[in-house]
Short mmCIF file of N, CA and C in Angstrom, two decimals:
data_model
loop_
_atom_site.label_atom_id
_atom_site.label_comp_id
_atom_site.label_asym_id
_atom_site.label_seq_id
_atom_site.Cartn_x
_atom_site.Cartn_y
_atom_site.Cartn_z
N UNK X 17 83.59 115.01 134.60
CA UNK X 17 82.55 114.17 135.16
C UNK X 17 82.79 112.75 134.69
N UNK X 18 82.87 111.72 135.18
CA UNK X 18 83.04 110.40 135.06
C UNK X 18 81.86 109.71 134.99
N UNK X 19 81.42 108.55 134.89
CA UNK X 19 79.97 108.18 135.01
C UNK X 19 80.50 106.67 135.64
N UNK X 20 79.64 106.47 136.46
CA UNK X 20 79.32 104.99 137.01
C UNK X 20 78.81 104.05 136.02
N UNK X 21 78.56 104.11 134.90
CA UNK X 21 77.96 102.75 134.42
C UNK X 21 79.18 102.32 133.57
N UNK X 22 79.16 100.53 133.90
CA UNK X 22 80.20 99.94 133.27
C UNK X 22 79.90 99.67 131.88
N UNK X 23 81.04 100.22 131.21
CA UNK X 23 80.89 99.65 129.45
C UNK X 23 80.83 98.38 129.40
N UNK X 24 80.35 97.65 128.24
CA UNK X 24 80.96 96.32 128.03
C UNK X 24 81.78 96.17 127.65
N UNK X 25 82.72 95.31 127.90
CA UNK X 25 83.95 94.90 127.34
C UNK X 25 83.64 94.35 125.62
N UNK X 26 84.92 95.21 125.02
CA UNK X 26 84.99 94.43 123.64
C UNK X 26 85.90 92.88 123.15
N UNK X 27 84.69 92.52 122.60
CA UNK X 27 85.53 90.92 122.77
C UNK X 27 85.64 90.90 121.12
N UNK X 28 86.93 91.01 120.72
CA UNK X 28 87.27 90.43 118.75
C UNK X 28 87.82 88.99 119.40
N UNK X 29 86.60 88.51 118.40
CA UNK X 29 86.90 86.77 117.94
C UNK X 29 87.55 86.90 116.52
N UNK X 30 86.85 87.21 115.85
CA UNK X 30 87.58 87.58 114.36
C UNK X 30 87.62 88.93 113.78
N UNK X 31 88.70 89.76 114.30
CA UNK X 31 88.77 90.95 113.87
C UNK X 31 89.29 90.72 112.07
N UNK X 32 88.72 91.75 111.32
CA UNK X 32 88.65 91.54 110.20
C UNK X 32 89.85 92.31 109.82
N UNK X 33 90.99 92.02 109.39
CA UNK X 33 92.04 92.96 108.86
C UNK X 33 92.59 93.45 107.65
N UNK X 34 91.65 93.32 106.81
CA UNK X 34 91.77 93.88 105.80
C UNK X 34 90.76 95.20 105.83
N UNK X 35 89.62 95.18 106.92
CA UNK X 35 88.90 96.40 107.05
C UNK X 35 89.80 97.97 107.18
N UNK X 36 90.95 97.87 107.21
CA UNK X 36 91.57 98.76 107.37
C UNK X 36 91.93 99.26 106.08
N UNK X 37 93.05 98.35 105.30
CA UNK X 37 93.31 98.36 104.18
C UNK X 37 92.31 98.81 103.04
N UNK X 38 90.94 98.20 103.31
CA UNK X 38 89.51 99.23 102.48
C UNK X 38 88.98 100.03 103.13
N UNK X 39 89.03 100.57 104.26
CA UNK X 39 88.88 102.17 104.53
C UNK X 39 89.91 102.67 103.90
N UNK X 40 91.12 102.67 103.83
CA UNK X 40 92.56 103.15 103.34
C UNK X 40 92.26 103.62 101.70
N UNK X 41 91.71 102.23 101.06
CA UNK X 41 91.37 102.12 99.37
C UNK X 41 90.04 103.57 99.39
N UNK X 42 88.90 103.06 100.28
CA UNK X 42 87.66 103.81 100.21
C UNK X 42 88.19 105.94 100.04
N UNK X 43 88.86 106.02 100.71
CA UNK X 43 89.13 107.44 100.97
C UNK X 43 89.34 107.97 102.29
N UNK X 44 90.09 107.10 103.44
CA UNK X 44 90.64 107.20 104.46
C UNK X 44 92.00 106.69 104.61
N UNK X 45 92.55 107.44 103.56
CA UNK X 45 94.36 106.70 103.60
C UNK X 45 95.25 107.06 104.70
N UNK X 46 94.65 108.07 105.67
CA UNK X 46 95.39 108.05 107.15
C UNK X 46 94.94 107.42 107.98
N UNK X 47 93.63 106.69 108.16
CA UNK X 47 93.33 106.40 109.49
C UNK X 47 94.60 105.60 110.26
N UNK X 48 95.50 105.06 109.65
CA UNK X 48 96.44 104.50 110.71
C UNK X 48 97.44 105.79 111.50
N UNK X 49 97.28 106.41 111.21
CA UNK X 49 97.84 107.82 111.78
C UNK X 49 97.51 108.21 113.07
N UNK X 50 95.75 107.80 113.66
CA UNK X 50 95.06 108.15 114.48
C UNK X 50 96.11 107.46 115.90
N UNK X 51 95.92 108.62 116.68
CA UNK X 51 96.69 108.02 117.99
C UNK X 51 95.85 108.44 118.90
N UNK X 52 94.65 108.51 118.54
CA UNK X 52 93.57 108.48 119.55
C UNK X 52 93.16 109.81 121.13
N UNK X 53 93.92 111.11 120.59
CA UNK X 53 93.71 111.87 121.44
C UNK X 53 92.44 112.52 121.96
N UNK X 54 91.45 112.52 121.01
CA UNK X 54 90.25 112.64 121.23
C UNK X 54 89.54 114.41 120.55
N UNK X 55 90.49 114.56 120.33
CA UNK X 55 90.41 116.13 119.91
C UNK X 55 89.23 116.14 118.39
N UNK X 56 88.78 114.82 118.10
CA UNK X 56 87.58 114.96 116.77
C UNK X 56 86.72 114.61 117.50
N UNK X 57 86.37 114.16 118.36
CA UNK X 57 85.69 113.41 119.43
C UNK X 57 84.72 115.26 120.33
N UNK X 58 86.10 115.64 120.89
CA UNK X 58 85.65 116.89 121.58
C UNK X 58 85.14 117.95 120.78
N UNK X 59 85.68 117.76 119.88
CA UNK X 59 85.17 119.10 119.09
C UNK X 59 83.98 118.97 117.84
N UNK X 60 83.51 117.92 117.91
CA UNK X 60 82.54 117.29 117.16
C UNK X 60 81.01 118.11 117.55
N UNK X 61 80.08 118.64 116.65
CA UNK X 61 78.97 119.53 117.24
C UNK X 61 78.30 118.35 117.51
N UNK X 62 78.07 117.31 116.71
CA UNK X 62 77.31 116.31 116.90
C UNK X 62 77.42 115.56 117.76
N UNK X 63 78.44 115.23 118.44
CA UNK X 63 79.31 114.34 119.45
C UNK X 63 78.56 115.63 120.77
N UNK X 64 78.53 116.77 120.61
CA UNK X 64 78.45 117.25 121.75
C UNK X 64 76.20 116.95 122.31
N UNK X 65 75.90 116.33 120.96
CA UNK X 65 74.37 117.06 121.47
C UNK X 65 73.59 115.57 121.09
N UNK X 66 74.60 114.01 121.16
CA UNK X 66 74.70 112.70 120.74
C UNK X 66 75.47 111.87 121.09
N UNK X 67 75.52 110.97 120.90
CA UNK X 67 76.21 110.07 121.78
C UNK X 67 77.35 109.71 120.58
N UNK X 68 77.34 110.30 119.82
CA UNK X 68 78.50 110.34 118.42
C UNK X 68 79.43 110.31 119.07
N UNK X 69 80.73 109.53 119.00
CA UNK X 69 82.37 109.76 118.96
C UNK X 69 82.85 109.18 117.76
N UNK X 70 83.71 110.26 117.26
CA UNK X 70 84.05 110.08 116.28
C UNK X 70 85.37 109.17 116.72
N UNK X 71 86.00 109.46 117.65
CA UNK X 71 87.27 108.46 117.77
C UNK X 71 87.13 106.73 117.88
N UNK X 72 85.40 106.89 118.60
CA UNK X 72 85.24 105.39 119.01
C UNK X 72 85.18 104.52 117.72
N UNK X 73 84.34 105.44 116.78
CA UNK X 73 84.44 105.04 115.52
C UNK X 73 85.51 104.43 114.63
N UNK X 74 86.76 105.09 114.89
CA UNK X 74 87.64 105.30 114.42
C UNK X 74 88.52 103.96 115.16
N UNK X 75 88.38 103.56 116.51
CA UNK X 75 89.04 103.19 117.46
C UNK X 75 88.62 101.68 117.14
N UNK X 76 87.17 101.50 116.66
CA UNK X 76 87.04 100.10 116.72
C UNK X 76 87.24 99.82 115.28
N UNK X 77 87.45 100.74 114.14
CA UNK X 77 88.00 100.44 112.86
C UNK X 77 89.44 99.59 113.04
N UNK X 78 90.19 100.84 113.94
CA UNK X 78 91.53 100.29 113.64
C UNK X 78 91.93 98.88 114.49
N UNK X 79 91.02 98.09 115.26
CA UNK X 79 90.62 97.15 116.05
C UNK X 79 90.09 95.95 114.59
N UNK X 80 89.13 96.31 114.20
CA UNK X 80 89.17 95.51 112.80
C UNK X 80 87.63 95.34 112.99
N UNK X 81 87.24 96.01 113.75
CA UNK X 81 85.90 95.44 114.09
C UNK X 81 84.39 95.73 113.24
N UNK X 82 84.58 95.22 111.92
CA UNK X 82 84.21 96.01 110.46
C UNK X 82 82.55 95.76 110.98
N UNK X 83 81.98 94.84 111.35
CA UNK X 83 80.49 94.59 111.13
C UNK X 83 80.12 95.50 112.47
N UNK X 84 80.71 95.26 113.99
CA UNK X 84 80.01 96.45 114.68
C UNK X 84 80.22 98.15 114.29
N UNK X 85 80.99 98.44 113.22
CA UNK X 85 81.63 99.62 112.86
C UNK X 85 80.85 99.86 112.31
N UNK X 86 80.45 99.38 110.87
CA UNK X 86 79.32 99.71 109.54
C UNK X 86 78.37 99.28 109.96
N UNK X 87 77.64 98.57 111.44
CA UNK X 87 76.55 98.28 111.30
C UNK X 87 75.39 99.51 112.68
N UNK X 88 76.69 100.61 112.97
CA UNK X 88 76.68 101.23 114.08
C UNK X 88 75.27 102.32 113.71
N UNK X 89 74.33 102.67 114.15
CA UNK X 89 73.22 104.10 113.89
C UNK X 89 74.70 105.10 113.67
N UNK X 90 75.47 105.14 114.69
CA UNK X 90 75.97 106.61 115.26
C UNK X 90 77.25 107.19 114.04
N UNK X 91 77.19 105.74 113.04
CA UNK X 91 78.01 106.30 111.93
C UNK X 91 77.42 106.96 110.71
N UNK X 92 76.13 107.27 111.11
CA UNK X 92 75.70 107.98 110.07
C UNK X 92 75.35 109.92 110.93
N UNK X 93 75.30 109.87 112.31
CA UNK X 93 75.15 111.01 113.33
C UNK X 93 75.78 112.18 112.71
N UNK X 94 77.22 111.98 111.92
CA UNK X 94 78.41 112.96 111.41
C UNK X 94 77.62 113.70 110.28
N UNK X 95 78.19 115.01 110.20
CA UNK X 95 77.10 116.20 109.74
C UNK X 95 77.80 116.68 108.25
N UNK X 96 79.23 115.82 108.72
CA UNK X 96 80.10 116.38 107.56
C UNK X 96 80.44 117.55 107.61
N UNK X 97 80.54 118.37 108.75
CA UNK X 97 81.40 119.83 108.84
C UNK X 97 82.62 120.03 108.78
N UNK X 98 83.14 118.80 108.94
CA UNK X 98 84.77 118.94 108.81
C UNK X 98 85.09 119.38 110.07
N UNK X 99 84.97 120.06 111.34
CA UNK X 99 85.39 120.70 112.00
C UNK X 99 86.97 119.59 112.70
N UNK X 100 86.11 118.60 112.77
CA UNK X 100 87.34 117.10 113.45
C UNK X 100 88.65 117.15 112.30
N UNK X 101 87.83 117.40 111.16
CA UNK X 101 89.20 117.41 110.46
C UNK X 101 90.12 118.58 110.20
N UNK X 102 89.41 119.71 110.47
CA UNK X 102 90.20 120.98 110.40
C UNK X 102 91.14 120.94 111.89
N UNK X 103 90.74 120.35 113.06
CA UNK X 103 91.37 119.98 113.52
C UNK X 103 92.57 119.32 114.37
N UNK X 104 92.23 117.79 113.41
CA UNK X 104 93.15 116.77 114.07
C UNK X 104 94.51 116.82 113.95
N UNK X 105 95.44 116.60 115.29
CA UNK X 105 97.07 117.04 114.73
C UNK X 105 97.62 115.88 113.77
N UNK X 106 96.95 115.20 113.39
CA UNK X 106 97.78 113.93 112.99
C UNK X 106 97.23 113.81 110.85
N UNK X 107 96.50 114.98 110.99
CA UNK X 107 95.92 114.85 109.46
C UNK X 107 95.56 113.23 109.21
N UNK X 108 94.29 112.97 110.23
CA UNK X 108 93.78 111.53 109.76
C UNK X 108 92.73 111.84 109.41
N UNK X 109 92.00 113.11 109.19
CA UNK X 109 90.76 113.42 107.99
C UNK X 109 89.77 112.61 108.45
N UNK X 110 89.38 113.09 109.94
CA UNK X 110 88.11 111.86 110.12
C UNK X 110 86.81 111.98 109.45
N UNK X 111 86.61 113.26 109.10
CA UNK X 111 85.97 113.16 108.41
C UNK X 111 85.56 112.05 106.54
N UNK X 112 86.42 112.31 106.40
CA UNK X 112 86.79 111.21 105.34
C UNK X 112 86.89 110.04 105.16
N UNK X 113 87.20 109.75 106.75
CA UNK X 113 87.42 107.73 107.37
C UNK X 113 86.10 107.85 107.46
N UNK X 114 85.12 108.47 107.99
CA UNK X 114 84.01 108.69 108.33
C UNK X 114 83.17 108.15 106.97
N UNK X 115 83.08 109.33 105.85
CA UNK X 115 82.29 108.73 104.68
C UNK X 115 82.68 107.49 103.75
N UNK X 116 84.42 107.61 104.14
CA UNK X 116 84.91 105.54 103.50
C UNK X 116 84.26 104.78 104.35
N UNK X 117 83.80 104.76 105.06
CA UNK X 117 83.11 103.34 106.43
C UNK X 117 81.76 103.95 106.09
N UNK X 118 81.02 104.86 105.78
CA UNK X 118 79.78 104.90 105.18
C UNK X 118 79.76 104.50 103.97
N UNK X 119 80.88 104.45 103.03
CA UNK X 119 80.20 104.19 101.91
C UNK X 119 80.46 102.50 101.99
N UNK X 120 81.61 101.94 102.71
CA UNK X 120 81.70 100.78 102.41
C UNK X 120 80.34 100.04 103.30
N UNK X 121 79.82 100.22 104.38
CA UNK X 121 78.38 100.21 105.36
C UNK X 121 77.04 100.00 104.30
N UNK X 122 77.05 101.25 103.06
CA UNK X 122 76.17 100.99 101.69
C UNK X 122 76.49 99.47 101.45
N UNK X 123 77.65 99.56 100.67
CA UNK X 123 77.83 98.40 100.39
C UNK X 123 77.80 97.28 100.32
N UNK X 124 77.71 97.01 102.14
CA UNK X 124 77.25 96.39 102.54
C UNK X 124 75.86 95.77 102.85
N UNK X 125 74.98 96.65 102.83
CA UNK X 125 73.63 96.87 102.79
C UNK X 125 73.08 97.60 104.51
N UNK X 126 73.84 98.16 104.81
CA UNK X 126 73.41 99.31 105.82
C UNK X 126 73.64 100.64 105.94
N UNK X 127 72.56 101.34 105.59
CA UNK X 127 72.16 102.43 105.75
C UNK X 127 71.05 102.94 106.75
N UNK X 128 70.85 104.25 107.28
CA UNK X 128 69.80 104.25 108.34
C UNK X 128 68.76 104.62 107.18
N UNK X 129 67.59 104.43 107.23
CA UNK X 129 66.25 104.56 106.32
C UNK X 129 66.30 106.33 106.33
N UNK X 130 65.96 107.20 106.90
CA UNK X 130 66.10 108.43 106.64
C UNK X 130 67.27 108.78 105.50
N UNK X 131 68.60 108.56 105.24
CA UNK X 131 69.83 108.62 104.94
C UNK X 131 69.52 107.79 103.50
N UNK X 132 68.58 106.61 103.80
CA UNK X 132 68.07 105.74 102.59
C UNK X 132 67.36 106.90 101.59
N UNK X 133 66.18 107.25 102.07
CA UNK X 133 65.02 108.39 101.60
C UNK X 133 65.46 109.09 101.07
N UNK X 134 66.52 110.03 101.32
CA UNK X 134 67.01 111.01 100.89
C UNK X 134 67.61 110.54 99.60
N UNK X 135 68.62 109.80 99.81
CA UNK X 135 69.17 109.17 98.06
C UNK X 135 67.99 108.81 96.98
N UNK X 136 66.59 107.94 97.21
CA UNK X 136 65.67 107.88 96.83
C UNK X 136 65.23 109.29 96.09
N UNK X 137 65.06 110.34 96.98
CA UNK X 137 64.41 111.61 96.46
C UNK X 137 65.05 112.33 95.40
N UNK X 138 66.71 111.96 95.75
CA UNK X 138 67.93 112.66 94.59
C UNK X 138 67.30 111.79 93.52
N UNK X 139 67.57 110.60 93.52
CA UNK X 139 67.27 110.32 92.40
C UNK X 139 65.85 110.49 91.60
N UNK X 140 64.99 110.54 92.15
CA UNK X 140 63.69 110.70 91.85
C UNK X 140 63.44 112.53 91.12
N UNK X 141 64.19 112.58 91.98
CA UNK X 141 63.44 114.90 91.79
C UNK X 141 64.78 115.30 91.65
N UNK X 142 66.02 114.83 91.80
CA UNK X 142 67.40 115.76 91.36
C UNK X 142 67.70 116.67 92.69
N UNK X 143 66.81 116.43 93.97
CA UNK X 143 66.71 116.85 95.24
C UNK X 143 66.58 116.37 96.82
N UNK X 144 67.18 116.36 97.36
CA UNK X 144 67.09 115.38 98.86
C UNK X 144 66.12 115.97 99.00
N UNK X 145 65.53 116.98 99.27
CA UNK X 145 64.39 117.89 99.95
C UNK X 145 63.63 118.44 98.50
N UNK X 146 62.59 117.65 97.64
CA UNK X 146 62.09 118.32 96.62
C UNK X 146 61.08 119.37 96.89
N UNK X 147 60.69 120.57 96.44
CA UNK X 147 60.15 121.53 96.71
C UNK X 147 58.28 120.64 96.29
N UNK X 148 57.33 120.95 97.19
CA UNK X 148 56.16 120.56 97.06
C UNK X 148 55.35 121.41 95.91
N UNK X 149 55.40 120.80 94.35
CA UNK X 149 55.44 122.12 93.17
C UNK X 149 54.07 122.82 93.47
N UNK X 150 52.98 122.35 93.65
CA UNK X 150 51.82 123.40 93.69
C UNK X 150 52.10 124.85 94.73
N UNK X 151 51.74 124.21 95.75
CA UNK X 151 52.07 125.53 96.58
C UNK X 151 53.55 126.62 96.77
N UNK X 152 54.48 125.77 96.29
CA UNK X 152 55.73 126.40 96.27
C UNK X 152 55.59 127.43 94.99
N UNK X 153 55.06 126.98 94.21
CA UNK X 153 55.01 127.65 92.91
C UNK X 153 54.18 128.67 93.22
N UNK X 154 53.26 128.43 94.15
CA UNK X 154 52.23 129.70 93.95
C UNK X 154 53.02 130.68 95.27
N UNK X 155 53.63 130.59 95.89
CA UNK X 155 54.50 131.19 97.03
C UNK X 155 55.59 132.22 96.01
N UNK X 156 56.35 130.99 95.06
CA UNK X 156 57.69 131.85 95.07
C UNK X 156 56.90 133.07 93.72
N UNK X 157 56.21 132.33 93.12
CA UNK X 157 55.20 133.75 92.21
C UNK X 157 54.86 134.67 93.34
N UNK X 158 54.51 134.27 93.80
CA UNK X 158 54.27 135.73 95.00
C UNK X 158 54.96 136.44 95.50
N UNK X 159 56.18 136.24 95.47
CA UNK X 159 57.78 136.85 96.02
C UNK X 159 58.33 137.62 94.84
N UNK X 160 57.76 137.10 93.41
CA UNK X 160 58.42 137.64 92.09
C UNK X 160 59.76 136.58 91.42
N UNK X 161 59.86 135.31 92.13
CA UNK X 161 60.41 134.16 91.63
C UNK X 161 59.79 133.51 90.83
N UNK X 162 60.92 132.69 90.07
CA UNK X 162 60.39 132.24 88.77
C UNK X 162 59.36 131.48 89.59
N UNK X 163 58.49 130.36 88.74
CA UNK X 163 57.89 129.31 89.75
C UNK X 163 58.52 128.09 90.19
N UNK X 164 59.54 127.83 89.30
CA UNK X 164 60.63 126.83 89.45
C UNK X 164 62.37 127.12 89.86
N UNK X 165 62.44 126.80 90.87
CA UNK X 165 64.01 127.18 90.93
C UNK X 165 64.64 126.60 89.86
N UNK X 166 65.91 127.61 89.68
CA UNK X 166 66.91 127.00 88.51
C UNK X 166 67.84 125.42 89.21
N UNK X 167 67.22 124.57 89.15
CA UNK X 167 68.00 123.72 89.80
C UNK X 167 67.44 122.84 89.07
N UNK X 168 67.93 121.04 89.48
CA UNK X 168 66.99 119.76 88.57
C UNK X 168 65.70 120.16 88.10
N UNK X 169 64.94 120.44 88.90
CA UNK X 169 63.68 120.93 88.95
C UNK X 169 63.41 121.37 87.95
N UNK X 170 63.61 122.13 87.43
CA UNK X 170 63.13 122.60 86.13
C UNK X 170 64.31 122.67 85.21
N UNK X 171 64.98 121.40 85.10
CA UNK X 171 65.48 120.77 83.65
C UNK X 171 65.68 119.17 83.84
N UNK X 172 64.44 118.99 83.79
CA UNK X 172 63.85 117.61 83.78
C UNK X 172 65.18 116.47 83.21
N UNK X 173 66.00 117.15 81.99
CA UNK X 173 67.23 116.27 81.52
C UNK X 173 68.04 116.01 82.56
N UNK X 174 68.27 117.12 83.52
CA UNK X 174 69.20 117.23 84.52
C UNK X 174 69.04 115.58 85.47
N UNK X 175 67.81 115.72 86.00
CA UNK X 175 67.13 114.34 86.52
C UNK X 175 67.59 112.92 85.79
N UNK X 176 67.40 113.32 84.70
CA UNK X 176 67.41 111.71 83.70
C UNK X 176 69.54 111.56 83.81
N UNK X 177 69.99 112.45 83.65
CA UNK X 177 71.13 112.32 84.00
C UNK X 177 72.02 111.80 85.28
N UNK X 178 71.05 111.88 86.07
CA UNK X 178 71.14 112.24 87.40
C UNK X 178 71.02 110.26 87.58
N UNK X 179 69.49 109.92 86.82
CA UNK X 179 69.34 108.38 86.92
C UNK X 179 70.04 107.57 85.53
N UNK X 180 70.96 107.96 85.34
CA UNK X 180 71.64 107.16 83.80
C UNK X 180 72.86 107.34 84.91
N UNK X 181 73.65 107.94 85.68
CA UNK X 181 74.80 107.65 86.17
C UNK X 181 74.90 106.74 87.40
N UNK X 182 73.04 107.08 88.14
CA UNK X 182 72.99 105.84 88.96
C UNK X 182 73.09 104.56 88.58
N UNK X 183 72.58 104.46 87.65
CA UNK X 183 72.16 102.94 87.31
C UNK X 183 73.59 102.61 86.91
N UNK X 184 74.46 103.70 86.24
CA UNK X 184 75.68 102.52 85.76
C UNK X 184 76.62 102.33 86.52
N UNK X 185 76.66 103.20 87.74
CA UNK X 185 77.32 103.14 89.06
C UNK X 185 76.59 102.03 90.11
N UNK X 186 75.63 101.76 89.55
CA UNK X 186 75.33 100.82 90.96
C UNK X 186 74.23 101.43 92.10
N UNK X 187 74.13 102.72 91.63
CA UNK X 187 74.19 103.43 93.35
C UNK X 187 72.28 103.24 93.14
N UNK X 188 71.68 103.26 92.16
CA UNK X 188 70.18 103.27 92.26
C UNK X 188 69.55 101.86 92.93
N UNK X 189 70.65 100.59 93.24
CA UNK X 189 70.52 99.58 93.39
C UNK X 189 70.64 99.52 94.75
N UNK X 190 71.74 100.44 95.56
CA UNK X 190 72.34 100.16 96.27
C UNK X 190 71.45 100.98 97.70
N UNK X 191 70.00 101.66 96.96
CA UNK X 191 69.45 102.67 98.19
C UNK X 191 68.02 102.80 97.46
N UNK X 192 67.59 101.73 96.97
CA UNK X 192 66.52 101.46 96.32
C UNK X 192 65.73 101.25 97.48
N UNK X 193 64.30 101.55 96.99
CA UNK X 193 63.54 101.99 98.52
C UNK X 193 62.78 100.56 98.75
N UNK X 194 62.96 99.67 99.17
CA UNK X 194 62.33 98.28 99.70
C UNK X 194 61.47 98.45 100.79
N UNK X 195 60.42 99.73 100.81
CA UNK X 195 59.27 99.82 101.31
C UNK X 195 58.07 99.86 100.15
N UNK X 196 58.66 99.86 99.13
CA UNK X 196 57.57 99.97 97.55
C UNK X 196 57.18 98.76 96.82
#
């Protein structure tokens, strides 16, 4: 099926070329490998049920086109299944170009706010999804579970560990919730 609506044309005034070279550093040391067949693209679950392409992604990296790349919603869409990278014939690990252009996108200071929240909560509870303790507690007692899963949750040190490696990494700075 083809579609009638015209793309816009991409216009690089200043393609950035060292954006390649730090995806390369970040943890995408093949993306120059990519020859663009589309096979992470097709086989992508997310790409199939979203307007996700992982190649386009990939396509306007190797173009240089670093601020529409990291500043894209659809680079955060990837689920991280690997499936693109189990894969691709060319072992360019899109998955991996994928989280180097997310993390360098942090870096930058774009993240989607959901994707924000979640780092917030790790650091806060040792959990993206923290269990709601009253009622959970009185649930998993009812099942014959402890009341606390063995997880951060109930080793409070685990947490403080959790915020002593943020802070000296940067990363509590870098997804700090600027709705507070």
């Amino acid at each position: 099926m083809t579609s009638t609506e015209e793309k816009p044309t991409v216009v690089i005034s200043e393609p950035d070329k060292e954006f390649i070279e730090l995806i390369k550093q970040t943890g995408g040391p093949n993306i120059q490998s990519c020859y663009q067949c589309g096979t992470c693209s097709g086989s992508c679950p997310a790409g199939a049920r979203t307007n996700y392409l992982v190649r386009g992604i990939i396509r306007k990296a190797l173009m240089g086109l670093k601020e529409e790349v990291i500043s894209a919603p659809e680079l955060w869409y990837c689920t991280t299944c690997y499936t693109c990278t189990d894969r691709c014939p060319q072992d360019v690990k899109p998955t991996d170009v994928i989280k180097a252009i997310r993390n360098i996108a942090v870096q930058e200071g774009y993240m989607l706010t959901p994707h924000q929240k979640v780092a917030v909560k790790v650091l806060e509870t040792g959990h993206a999804v923290p269990l709601d303790k009253e009622s959970w507690q009185k649930l998993r007692e009812k099942v014959g579970l402890e009341p606390i899963p063995p997880n951060a949750s109930s080793h409070p040190e685990a947490i403080e560990e959790i915020m002593k490696m943020a802070k000296k990494s940067g990363f509590d700075k870098l997804v700090e919730d600027k709705e507070e």
